[in-house]
Amino acid sequence: MSEEAIQDTGSQEAAPEAVVAQAAPETAPIGFLESLPEELRNEPSLRNFADPSALAKSYVHAQRMIGADKVAIPSKSATPEEWREVFTKLGAPEDAGAYEFSDSDISVNDDLIGTFRDRALTAGLTNSQANEMMGFVRDTISGLETDMSETTEKALYEGEQELRQEFGQAFDQRLELAQMAAKDLLGSTDIFDEITLSDGRMLGDHPEVVKMFSQLAEQIGEDNLEGAPTELVMTPQEAQRQVSEMTRRDGPYWDKMHPEHDTYIEEVLRLREYL
C-alpha cells in the first residue's frame, strides 16, 4: 500500500471527531410568554397562563359567560329599592306571602310566621333560604319546649313531694279542702287553671297556694264548707303536736304506775303512724 493511500485512510478516521466538535450546543425551550409578540409579553392578564392550553380554557369560559344574566352589586349608597331589585334577580319573592314553608310536626305561632315572612323579605332571602331559617326557628322552639317540659315536670314533682311531706296521710283530703275554700272565697277555681307560672306550672299547682287555701279551709271550718268531710285526717304536724303533749315528762306516759299509762302508750303509737 502506498503512503498516499495510508494518508487518505487516516483522514477518513479523523472525520467523525471533527463533526462532533463542530455540533451546535442545545438551547433552552422558549416559554409561553416569550413566544408572544413583544407588545403582549408584559400584559398583566396573561401572566397567570403557563401554556396555550390554559389560555384557551379561559377564553372558552369567557365566551360562555357572554350573554348570561349578570347581577351588578349596588354601591354602598344604594337604596333599599335598588337592593330589592338585586334580591329579586337572585330569586327572592316580590311579596312576603309568597314564602312557602315545608310541613313540620313542630307548631309555630301564626303571628310569628307572619313576622318571619316580613323579615325574610326585607333580608332578601330566597324561598329555599327562608326554609332553612324557618327550620332553625322550629328546632329552637322545639328545644325550648323540651327544656320547659322537663322544668315543669321537675317543678310539679318537687311541689307534690313538698305537699306530701307537709300533709302526710291527709294529702288528698287537704287538696280537696283547699279546692272547697277557693270555691267558697273566689266563686270558682278557674283562676288556678288560667294563670301559668314562669316554670310552666299552673297557679293551682304551686304548693304555697295549696297550703294557703288549706289553712283558709281550717279557718272557715268544715261545718261552713259545703261537701267538707266530717272527720279530718291528721297531718304530721298535728300528730307531732299531740305526741309532744302526751309525752310530757310529768304525764302518765312516763309513769308506769299511772292508771292511764297504757292508754297513753297506745295513743302515742297510733299518732306516730301519721309522722
mmCIF file of C-alpha atoms in Angstrom:
data_model
loop_
_atom_site.group_PDB
_atom_site.id
_atom_site.type_symbol
_atom_site.label_atom_id
_atom_site.label_comp_id
_atom_site.label_asym_id
_atom_site.label_seq_id
_atom_site.Cartn_x
_atom_site.Cartn_y
_atom_site.Cartn_z
ATOM 1 C CA MET A 1 0.000 0.000 0.000
ATOM 2 C CA SER A 2 1.300 3.432 -0.916
ATOM 3 C CA GLU A 3 1.893 6.302 1.539
ATOM 4 C CA GLU A 4 -0.869 8.300 -0.173
ATOM 5 C CA ALA A 5 -3.394 5.589 0.489
ATOM 6 C CA ILE A 6 -2.358 5.409 4.122
ATOM 7 C CA GLN A 7 -2.731 9.170 4.468
ATOM 8 C CA ASP A 8 -6.253 9.121 2.937
ATOM 9 C CA THR A 9 -7.320 6.420 5.374
ATOM 10 C CA GLY A 10 -6.143 8.467 8.303
ATOM 11 C CA SER A 11 -8.094 11.474 7.118
ATOM 12 C CA GLN A 12 -11.293 9.421 6.939
ATOM 13 C CA GLU A 13 -10.856 8.101 10.519
ATOM 14 C CA ALA A 14 -10.446 11.620 11.961
ATOM 15 C CA ALA A 15 -13.534 12.996 10.242
ATOM 16 C CA PRO A 16 -16.170 11.900 12.857
ATOM 17 C CA GLU A 17 -14.299 13.626 15.650
ATOM 18 C CA ALA A 18 -14.306 16.842 13.688
ATOM 19 C CA VAL A 19 -18.071 16.557 13.135
ATOM 20 C CA VAL A 20 -18.693 16.045 16.845
ATOM 21 C CA ALA A 21 -16.555 19.001 17.727
ATOM 22 C CA GLN A 22 -18.491 21.241 15.339
ATOM 23 C CA ALA A 23 -22.070 20.221 16.587
ATOM 24 C CA ALA A 24 -24.203 23.200 17.820
ATOM 25 C CA PRO A 25 -24.951 23.341 21.619
ATOM 26 C CA GLU A 26 -28.585 22.637 22.795
ATOM 27 C CA THR A 27 -30.711 25.754 23.621
ATOM 28 C CA ALA A 28 -33.341 26.103 26.480
ATOM 29 C CA PRO A 29 -37.020 25.858 25.372
ATOM 30 C CA ILE A 30 -38.807 29.159 24.840
ATOM 31 C CA GLY A 31 -41.544 29.900 27.450
ATOM 32 C CA PHE A 32 -45.137 30.688 26.550
ATOM 33 C CA LEU A 33 -44.896 34.394 27.296
ATOM 34 C CA GLU A 34 -41.563 34.711 25.434
ATOM 35 C CA SER A 35 -43.218 33.243 22.360
ATOM 36 C CA LEU A 36 -45.744 36.061 22.194
ATOM 37 C CA PRO A 37 -45.237 39.294 20.297
ATOM 38 C CA GLU A 38 -43.281 41.860 22.253
ATOM 39 C CA GLU A 39 -46.307 44.111 22.816
ATOM 40 C CA LEU A 40 -48.131 41.245 24.664
ATOM 41 C CA ARG A 41 -45.336 39.832 26.776
ATOM 42 C CA ASN A 42 -45.801 42.315 29.624
ATOM 43 C CA GLU A 43 -49.612 42.135 29.654
ATOM 44 C CA PRO A 44 -50.567 41.516 33.371
ATOM 45 C CA SER A 45 -53.676 39.496 32.482
ATOM 46 C CA LEU A 46 -51.543 36.902 30.676
ATOM 47 C CA ARG A 47 -49.079 36.236 33.479
ATOM 48 C CA ASN A 48 -51.302 33.553 35.018
ATOM 49 C CA PHE A 49 -51.131 31.370 31.912
ATOM 50 C CA ALA A 50 -48.244 28.928 31.673
ATOM 51 C CA ASP A 51 -49.164 27.472 28.293
ATOM 52 C CA PRO A 52 -51.587 27.946 25.369
ATOM 53 C CA SER A 53 -53.937 25.291 26.759
ATOM 54 C CA ALA A 54 -54.655 27.310 29.906
ATOM 55 C CA LEU A 55 -55.274 30.434 27.843
ATOM 56 C CA ALA A 56 -57.662 28.533 25.578
ATOM 57 C CA LYS A 57 -59.707 27.233 28.549
ATOM 58 C CA SER A 58 -60.031 30.742 29.956
ATOM 59 C CA TYR A 59 -61.141 32.048 26.584
ATOM 60 C CA VAL A 60 -63.829 29.361 26.202
ATOM 61 C CA HIS A 61 -65.164 30.090 29.721
ATOM 62 C CA ALA A 62 -65.329 33.807 28.965
ATOM 63 C CA GLN A 63 -67.243 33.155 25.756
ATOM 64 C CA ARG A 64 -69.795 31.056 27.597
ATOM 65 C CA MET A 65 -70.362 33.844 30.107
ATOM 66 C CA ILE A 66 -71.142 36.354 27.385
ATOM 67 C CA GLY A 67 -74.879 36.813 27.224
ATOM 68 C CA ALA A 68 -75.553 35.174 30.604
ATOM 69 C CA ASP A 69 -77.650 37.045 33.144
ATOM 70 C CA LYS A 70 -75.482 39.202 35.357
ATOM 71 C CA VAL A 71 -76.277 40.989 38.618
ATOM 72 C CA ALA A 72 -74.494 44.218 39.336
ATOM 73 C CA ILE A 73 -73.623 44.714 43.008
ATOM 74 C CA PRO A 74 -75.041 48.047 44.212
ATOM 75 C CA SER A 75 -72.762 50.610 45.773
ATOM 76 C CA LYS A 76 -72.644 51.373 49.493
ATOM 77 C CA SER A 77 -75.049 54.256 48.952
ATOM 78 C CA ALA A 78 -77.648 52.091 47.192
ATOM 79 C CA THR A 79 -81.273 52.493 48.281
ATOM 80 C CA PRO A 80 -83.430 49.656 49.661
ATOM 81 C CA GLU A 81 -85.291 49.664 46.365
ATOM 82 C CA GLU A 82 -82.063 49.082 44.432
ATOM 83 C CA TRP A 83 -81.175 46.197 46.714
ATOM 84 C CA ARG A 84 -84.713 44.868 46.298
ATOM 85 C CA GLU A 85 -84.116 44.583 42.554
ATOM 86 C CA VAL A 86 -80.924 42.623 43.210
ATOM 87 C CA PHE A 87 -82.637 40.269 45.676
ATOM 88 C CA THR A 88 -85.450 39.648 43.209
ATOM 89 C CA LYS A 89 -82.996 38.772 40.447
ATOM 90 C CA LEU A 90 -81.303 36.348 42.823
ATOM 91 C CA GLY A 91 -84.592 34.556 43.485
ATOM 92 C CA ALA A 92 -86.293 36.368 46.372
ATOM 93 C CA PRO A 93 -90.091 36.686 46.017
ATOM 94 C CA GLU A 94 -91.686 40.072 45.491
ATOM 95 C CA ASP A 95 -94.243 39.547 48.276
ATOM 96 C CA ALA A 96 -93.806 38.145 51.794
ATOM 97 C CA GLY A 97 -96.868 35.955 51.368
ATOM 98 C CA ALA A 98 -95.128 34.062 48.573
ATOM 99 C CA TYR A 99 -92.834 32.250 51.014
ATOM 100 C CA GLU A 100 -93.917 28.619 51.341
ATOM 101 C CA PHE A 101 -92.565 26.571 54.234
ATOM 102 C CA SER A 102 -92.270 22.801 54.352
ATOM 103 C CA ASP A 103 -94.585 20.860 56.661
ATOM 104 C CA SER A 104 -93.398 20.108 60.170
ATOM 105 C CA ASP A 105 -94.705 18.490 63.343
ATOM 106 C CA ILE A 106 -93.411 21.494 65.291
ATOM 107 C CA SER A 107 -96.145 24.089 65.705
ATOM 108 C CA VAL A 108 -95.212 27.740 65.196
ATOM 109 C CA ASN A 109 -97.493 30.634 66.111
ATOM 110 C CA ASP A 110 -99.176 32.228 63.071
ATOM 111 C CA ASP A 111 -98.137 35.720 64.198
ATOM 112 C CA LEU A 112 -94.525 34.585 64.432
ATOM 113 C CA ILE A 113 -94.683 33.089 60.943
ATOM 114 C CA GLY A 114 -96.115 36.340 59.578
ATOM 115 C CA THR A 115 -93.349 38.382 61.198
ATOM 116 C CA PHE A 116 -90.745 35.925 59.939
ATOM 117 C CA ARG A 117 -92.027 36.260 56.354
ATOM 118 C CA ASP A 118 -91.759 40.059 56.537
ATOM 119 C CA ARG A 119 -88.203 39.897 57.897
ATOM 120 C CA ALA A 120 -87.192 37.289 55.308
ATOM 121 C CA LEU A 121 -88.449 39.563 52.523
ATOM 122 C CA THR A 122 -86.568 42.536 53.954
ATOM 123 C CA ALA A 123 -83.391 40.436 54.136
ATOM 124 C CA GLY A 124 -83.856 39.354 50.533
ATOM 125 C CA LEU A 125 -83.984 35.636 51.267
ATOM 126 C CA THR A 126 -84.975 33.172 48.595
ATOM 127 C CA ASN A 127 -87.671 30.627 49.423
ATOM 128 C CA SER A 128 -85.001 27.980 49.961
ATOM 129 C CA GLN A 129 -83.020 30.228 52.311
ATOM 130 C CA ALA A 130 -86.180 31.174 54.208
ATOM 131 C CA ASN A 131 -86.996 27.487 54.674
ATOM 132 C CA GLU A 132 -83.538 26.871 56.126
ATOM 133 C CA MET A 133 -84.028 29.701 58.611
ATOM 134 C CA MET A 134 -87.547 28.512 59.463
ATOM 135 C CA GLY A 135 -86.083 25.081 60.177
ATOM 136 C CA PHE A 136 -83.703 26.732 62.629
ATOM 137 C CA VAL A 137 -86.601 28.587 64.276
ATOM 138 C CA ARG A 138 -88.605 25.376 64.602
ATOM 139 C CA ASP A 139 -85.664 23.475 66.074
ATOM 140 C CA THR A 140 -85.099 26.287 68.567
ATOM 141 C CA ILE A 141 -88.758 26.302 69.605
ATOM 142 C CA SER A 142 -88.743 22.522 69.937
ATOM 143 C CA GLY A 143 -85.655 22.683 72.142
ATOM 144 C CA LEU A 144 -87.190 25.360 74.340
ATOM 145 C CA GLU A 145 -90.425 23.380 74.663
ATOM 146 C CA THR A 146 -88.467 20.283 75.648
ATOM 147 C CA ASP A 147 -86.497 22.234 78.240
ATOM 148 C CA MET A 148 -89.676 23.839 79.594
ATOM 149 C CA SER A 149 -91.446 20.493 79.726
ATOM 150 C CA GLU A 150 -88.611 18.995 81.735
ATOM 151 C CA THR A 151 -88.547 22.047 84.013
ATOM 152 C CA THR A 152 -92.311 21.847 84.530
ATOM 153 C CA GLU A 153 -92.268 18.129 85.298
ATOM 154 C CA LYS A 154 -89.488 18.638 87.818
ATOM 155 C CA ALA A 155 -91.323 21.541 89.481
ATOM 156 C CA LEU A 156 -94.566 19.550 89.654
ATOM 157 C CA TYR A 157 -92.819 16.566 91.205
ATOM 158 C CA GLU A 158 -90.951 18.651 93.771
ATOM 159 C CA GLY A 159 -94.118 20.592 94.638
ATOM 160 C CA GLU A 160 -96.098 17.390 95.170
ATOM 161 C CA GLN A 161 -93.357 15.931 97.353
ATOM 162 C CA GLU A 162 -93.362 19.078 99.459
ATOM 163 C CA LEU A 163 -97.114 18.839 99.987
ATOM 164 C CA ARG A 164 -96.974 15.123 100.771
ATOM 165 C CA GLN A 165 -94.359 15.805 103.384
ATOM 166 C CA GLU A 166 -96.462 18.635 104.781
ATOM 167 C CA PHE A 167 -99.819 16.826 104.798
ATOM 168 C CA GLY A 168 -98.762 13.188 105.122
ATOM 169 C CA GLN A 169 -101.778 10.858 105.058
ATOM 170 C CA ALA A 170 -104.044 13.925 104.849
ATOM 171 C CA PHE A 171 -102.627 14.823 101.418
ATOM 172 C CA ASP A 172 -105.716 14.035 99.319
ATOM 173 C CA GLN A 173 -108.126 15.448 101.880
ATOM 174 C CA ARG A 174 -106.170 18.698 102.227
ATOM 175 C CA LEU A 175 -106.150 19.206 98.478
ATOM 176 C CA GLU A 176 -109.914 18.749 98.436
ATOM 177 C CA LEU A 177 -110.394 21.209 101.292
ATOM 178 C CA ALA A 178 -108.177 23.759 99.540
ATOM 179 C CA GLN A 179 -110.389 23.479 96.447
ATOM 180 C CA MET A 180 -113.505 23.931 98.565
ATOM 181 C CA ALA A 181 -112.091 27.005 100.278
ATOM 182 C CA ALA A 182 -111.136 28.526 96.903
ATOM 183 C CA LYS A 183 -114.647 27.989 95.543
ATOM 184 C CA ASP A 184 -116.168 29.432 98.713
ATOM 185 C CA LEU A 185 -113.978 32.549 98.663
ATOM 186 C CA LEU A 186 -113.471 33.113 94.911
ATOM 187 C CA GLY A 187 -116.623 31.603 93.488
ATOM 188 C CA SER A 188 -114.643 29.153 91.303
ATOM 189 C CA THR A 189 -111.211 27.640 90.821
ATOM 190 C CA ASP A 190 -110.861 28.703 87.192
ATOM 191 C CA ILE A 191 -108.088 31.165 88.043
ATOM 192 C CA PHE A 192 -105.887 28.268 89.146
ATOM 193 C CA ASP A 193 -106.043 26.783 85.641
ATOM 194 C CA GLU A 194 -105.745 30.068 83.735
ATOM 195 C CA ILE A 195 -102.520 31.520 85.101
ATOM 196 C CA THR A 196 -99.274 29.878 84.013
ATOM 197 C CA LEU A 197 -96.211 30.393 86.178
ATOM 198 C CA SER A 198 -92.698 31.001 84.835
ATOM 199 C CA ASP A 199 -91.721 27.349 85.339
ATOM 200 C CA GLY A 200 -94.700 26.114 83.312
ATOM 201 C CA ARG A 201 -96.873 25.085 86.252
ATOM 202 C CA MET A 202 -100.404 26.364 86.667
ATOM 203 C CA LEU A 203 -101.104 28.621 89.624
ATOM 204 C CA GLY A 204 -103.114 25.915 91.358
ATOM 205 C CA ASP A 205 -100.135 23.539 91.273
ATOM 206 C CA HIS A 206 -97.897 25.744 93.399
ATOM 207 C CA PRO A 207 -97.556 24.243 96.902
ATOM 208 C CA GLU A 208 -97.721 27.622 98.644
ATOM 209 C CA VAL A 209 -101.079 28.349 97.014
ATOM 210 C CA VAL A 210 -102.411 24.938 98.095
ATOM 211 C CA LYS A 211 -101.137 25.458 101.663
ATOM 212 C CA MET A 212 -102.715 28.909 101.858
ATOM 213 C CA PHE A 213 -106.182 27.728 100.848
ATOM 214 C CA SER A 214 -105.837 24.652 103.048
ATOM 215 C CA GLN A 215 -105.242 26.930 106.019
ATOM 216 C CA LEU A 216 -108.166 29.107 104.953
ATOM 217 C CA ALA A 217 -110.314 25.977 104.942
ATOM 218 C CA GLU A 218 -109.382 25.402 108.600
ATOM 219 C CA GLN A 219 -110.305 28.985 109.459
ATOM 220 C CA ILE A 220 -113.634 28.760 107.655
ATOM 221 C CA GLY A 221 -114.334 25.432 109.356
ATOM 222 C CA GLU A 222 -115.530 22.202 107.799
ATOM 223 C CA ASP A 223 -119.056 22.919 109.040
ATOM 224 C CA ASN A 224 -119.213 26.003 106.821
ATOM 225 C CA LEU A 225 -117.770 24.383 103.693
ATOM 226 C CA GLU A 226 -120.280 22.615 101.504
ATOM 227 C CA GLY A 227 -119.314 18.986 100.984
ATOM 228 C CA ALA A 228 -116.453 19.068 103.515
ATOM 229 C CA PRO A 229 -115.663 15.737 105.269
ATOM 230 C CA THR A 230 -116.887 15.405 108.857
ATOM 231 C CA GLU A 231 -113.707 13.716 110.062
ATOM 232 C CA LEU A 232 -110.351 15.202 109.200
ATOM 233 C CA VAL A 233 -107.246 13.123 108.622
ATOM 234 C CA MET A 234 -104.404 14.192 110.857
ATOM 235 C CA THR A 235 -101.342 15.854 109.355
ATOM 236 C CA PRO A 236 -97.796 15.054 110.547
ATOM 237 C CA GLN A 237 -97.604 18.452 112.213
ATOM 238 C CA GLU A 238 -100.815 17.876 114.178
ATOM 239 C CA ALA A 239 -99.716 14.364 115.121
ATOM 240 C CA GLN A 240 -96.342 15.633 116.341
ATOM 241 C CA ARG A 241 -98.030 18.317 118.433
ATOM 242 C CA GLN A 242 -100.201 15.727 120.173
ATOM 243 C CA VAL A 243 -97.262 13.350 120.675
ATOM 244 C CA SER A 244 -95.261 16.121 122.307
ATOM 245 C CA GLU A 245 -98.195 16.947 124.567
ATOM 246 C CA MET A 246 -98.795 13.329 125.619
ATOM 247 C CA THR A 247 -95.128 12.554 126.252
ATOM 248 C CA ARG A 248 -94.520 15.362 128.725
ATOM 249 C CA ARG A 249 -92.151 14.335 131.495
ATOM 250 C CA ASP A 250 -94.807 14.934 134.144
ATOM 251 C CA GLY A 251 -97.542 12.991 132.346
ATOM 252 C CA PRO A 252 -98.889 9.423 132.516
ATOM 253 C CA TYR A 253 -96.733 8.338 129.558
ATOM 254 C CA TRP A 254 -93.627 8.108 131.790
ATOM 255 C CA ASP A 255 -95.371 6.941 134.964
ATOM 256 C CA LYS A 256 -95.844 3.175 134.830
ATOM 257 C CA MET A 257 -97.975 3.283 137.976
ATOM 258 C CA HIS A 258 -100.437 5.800 136.476
ATOM 259 C CA PRO A 259 -103.803 4.233 135.608
ATOM 260 C CA GLU A 260 -103.761 5.854 132.122
ATOM 261 C CA HIS A 261 -100.172 4.889 131.343
ATOM 262 C CA ASP A 262 -101.090 2.089 128.907
ATOM 263 C CA THR A 263 -103.712 4.256 127.211
ATOM 264 C CA TYR A 264 -101.131 6.972 126.600
ATOM 265 C CA ILE A 265 -98.646 4.455 125.235
ATOM 266 C CA GLU A 266 -101.170 3.097 122.730
ATOM 267 C CA GLU A 267 -102.291 6.570 121.645
ATOM 268 C CA VAL A 268 -98.738 7.768 121.075
ATOM 269 C CA LEU A 269 -98.043 4.665 118.978
ATOM 270 C CA ARG A 270 -101.141 5.417 116.915
ATOM 271 C CA LEU A 271 -100.160 9.054 116.436
ATOM 272 C CA ARG A 272 -96.650 8.118 115.312
ATOM 273 C CA GLU A 273 -98.182 6.369 112.295
ATOM 274 C CA TYR A 274 -99.028 9.848 110.921
ATOM 275 C CA LEU A 275 -95.460 11.093 111.193
#
